[in-house]
């Protein structure tokens, strides 16, 4: 069995860290991720730099990629694109893969991107059409699939409708997201098999947050249902576990450790990844969220 | 579906904390656990007080129980007993349930309790015989079932043989332990179904450590195999995640949150438990290991 680990650290991870990093530091981070065998890497976001300064260097990262400063001949890189303006920047940067994002919760969508779900799908319809015509790969995120911080539990039917809506736009991959780490096994069972029946497992990824410690359990259950693409963030970057409103991405190290223990092939060298993540966390002075990486760090101190 | 949560915080948890607590603090801790609905609670250990000062007050805790200072009319309490001397103390204290412990790893057993596996089973045979004759319930722990810090991976056959050996002694329940949090899904699949076939699920508990973040995933897989008793520790007490050689019990809050999300009945009031655990951690100045409890604490700060 093979599982694709979709590394979101450089975008979803760093975007949600309090401080912006230098371009050089980001390049170093991405190089280490690619060198450890990660093949799908979310590099940045073409969003407004005044709104999200952590992502303001995305053009420079693509420059580094084309100039060979990011050495990853076998990896695919992705950038988040919120609108047509973002898509223009992605095209000018030579991005080959983009991601659009909407939510299963009407309130979350309005607060997060200022649009209703229907409007966001219309807006992204244009983005996806242009991107596909340009030959880009397109990924679609659905956030708050299971629970919304404003609306509470989301009905599986409502979530599945948004997944269908994104699929209708022609995206090649849909990432099903538990944005606040409040999913449940019953929620996973209500959404994942139905989504697989409708769209096929090859088109679907899961994206769980570890806010309440359940990300790996929910990932395991999703794999048992047939999912073969899993989003995670090196070291668990993105949302400090001690901060109010913590998000807490599933850590790539925890995910790869579990997958290895299932006999699953990921192509990722866990030792190499852990050494790199550990060094990176030390350089940026960031506490380690990943349980596996904490144990790895402890074993290094002994 | 019902699952029994076996709370090991007052023993396995506090025994592995650096500082010993006062009897009053322990009584307060146990009362809160019982009030939140936990019905199986490991209270202490009749071990040498000079070796394990954290457990030196176990007699006093049983006194408090009999004097009605620990108010838990519906709970069963357990104490660890390493030998016949410990059993005498348990009897004198009026303990109704005891636990004995051995390991699936020869080297771990010799280093941990100074006996070979065979010798430990012989020694415990006497303890179990006397305890059963006295009308006590007996639980048996098998540690390092999946991996040993000295020997590495443990062969499933070797682990199953030790589980069989404990069952042959006449213990009523066997807890299958991943002492260093290095189990894998393949390991769980190799041991748990075979153990259930041999002894029945009613006789078996699982005891996973969250050292590498996999405790809930391994618990989920075990539940899927038919396990219905799970060990955990309030707040994740026992082994600081940042210390070298960290152990890190599965946190009761994380476990109950996952079980509730499966529609499983545990009898535990998660909000009540979380409030109690949080207050306890603040009083003893202990960092919170439980992911669920971290999120709960963050939501209280908002």
JSON list of N, CA and C in Angstrom, two decimals, chain B residues 45 47 56 66 136 163 166 187 234 239-240 292 298:
[
{"chain": "B", "resi": 45, "resn": "UNK", "atom": "N", "xyz": [0.43, 1.83, 45.03]},
{"chain": "B", "resi": 45, "resn": "UNK", "atom": "CA", "xyz": [1.28, 0.66, 44.86]},
{"chain": "B", "resi": 45, "resn": "UNK", "atom": "C", "xyz": [1.91, 0.31, 46.21]},
{"chain": "B", "resi": 47, "resn": "UNK", "atom": "N", "xyz": [4.73, -0.87, 47.10]},
{"chain": "B", "resi": 47, "resn": "UNK", "atom": "CA", "xyz": [6.13, -1.09, 46.74]},
{"chain": "B", "resi": 47, "resn": "UNK", "atom": "C", "xyz": [7.00, -0.49, 47.84]},
{"chain": "B", "resi": 56, "resn": "UNK", "atom": "N", "xyz": [4.48, 6.07, 48.67]},
{"chain": "B", "resi": 56, "resn": "UNK", "atom": "CA", "xyz": [4.65, 5.65, 50.07]},
{"chain": "B", "resi": 56, "resn": "UNK", "atom": "C", "xyz": [3.37, 5.78, 50.90]},
{"chain": "B", "resi": 66, "resn": "UNK", "atom": "N", "xyz": [-11.64, 3.87, 53.35]},
{"chain": "B", "resi": 66, "resn": "UNK", "atom": "CA", "xyz": [-12.50, 3.19, 54.32]},
{"chain": "B", "resi": 66, "resn": "UNK", "atom": "C", "xyz": [-13.17, 4.19, 55.28]},
{"chain": "B", "resi": 136, "resn": "UNK", "atom": "N", "xyz": [-9.80, -11.37, 46.43]},
{"chain": "B", "resi": 136, "resn": "UNK", "atom": "CA", "xyz": [-9.44, -10.16, 45.68]},
{"chain": "B", "resi": 136, "resn": "UNK", "atom": "C", "xyz": [-9.59, -10.37, 44.17]},
{"chain": "B", "resi": 163, "resn": "UNK", "atom": "N", "xyz": [1.32, -13.32, 27.93]},
{"chain": "B", "resi": 163, "resn": "UNK", "atom": "CA", "xyz": [-0.11, -13.09, 28.21]},
{"chain": "B", "resi": 163, "resn": "UNK", "atom": "C", "xyz": [-0.76, -14.41, 28.63]},
{"chain": "B", "resi": 166, "resn": "UNK", "atom": "N", "xyz": [0.26, -15.27, 32.22]},
{"chain": "B", "resi": 166, "resn": "UNK", "atom": "CA", "xyz": [-0.50, -14.52, 33.24]},
{"chain": "B", "resi": 166, "resn": "UNK", "atom": "C", "xyz": [-1.91, -15.08, 33.37]},
{"chain": "B", "resi": 187, "resn": "UNK", "atom": "N", "xyz": [1.90, -4.22, 14.72]},
{"chain": "B", "resi": 187, "resn": "UNK", "atom": "CA", "xyz": [2.09, -4.90, 16.01]},
{"chain": "B", "resi": 187, "resn": "UNK", "atom": "C", "xyz": [0.77, -5.17, 16.69]},
{"chain": "B", "resi": 234, "resn": "UNK", "atom": "N", "xyz": [-5.39, 10.55, 33.75]},
{"chain": "B", "resi": 234, "resn": "UNK", "atom": "CA", "xyz": [-5.96, 11.90, 33.69]},
{"chain": "B", "resi": 234, "resn": "UNK", "atom": "C", "xyz": [-4.90, 12.92, 33.30]},
{"chain": "B", "resi": 239, "resn": "UNK", "atom": "N", "xyz": [5.29, 10.70, 33.15]},
{"chain": "B", "resi": 239, "resn": "UNK", "atom": "CA", "xyz": [6.29, 10.85, 32.10]},
{"chain": "B", "resi": 239, "resn": "UNK", "atom": "C", "xyz": [6.11, 12.16, 31.37]},
{"chain": "B", "resi": 240, "resn": "UNK", "atom": "N", "xyz": [6.96, 13.10, 31.70]},
{"chain": "B", "resi": 240, "resn": "UNK", "atom": "CA", "xyz": [6.86, 14.40, 31.05]},
{"chain": "B", "resi": 240, "resn": "UNK", "atom": "C", "xyz": [7.30, 14.28, 29.60]},
{"chain": "B", "resi": 292, "resn": "UNK", "atom": "N", "xyz": [-6.39, 17.22, 24.37]},
{"chain": "B", "resi": 292, "resn": "UNK", "atom": "CA", "xyz": [-7.75, 17.68, 24.59]},
{"chain": "B", "resi": 292, "resn": "UNK", "atom": "C", "xyz": [-7.77, 18.71, 25.71]},
{"chain": "B", "resi": 298, "resn": "UNK", "atom": "N", "xyz": [-7.31, 26.31, 26.73]},
{"chain": "B", "resi": 298, "resn": "UNK", "atom": "CA", "xyz": [-7.29, 27.48, 25.84]},
{"chain": "B", "resi": 298, "resn": "UNK", "atom": "C", "xyz": [-8.68, 28.06, 25.70]}
]
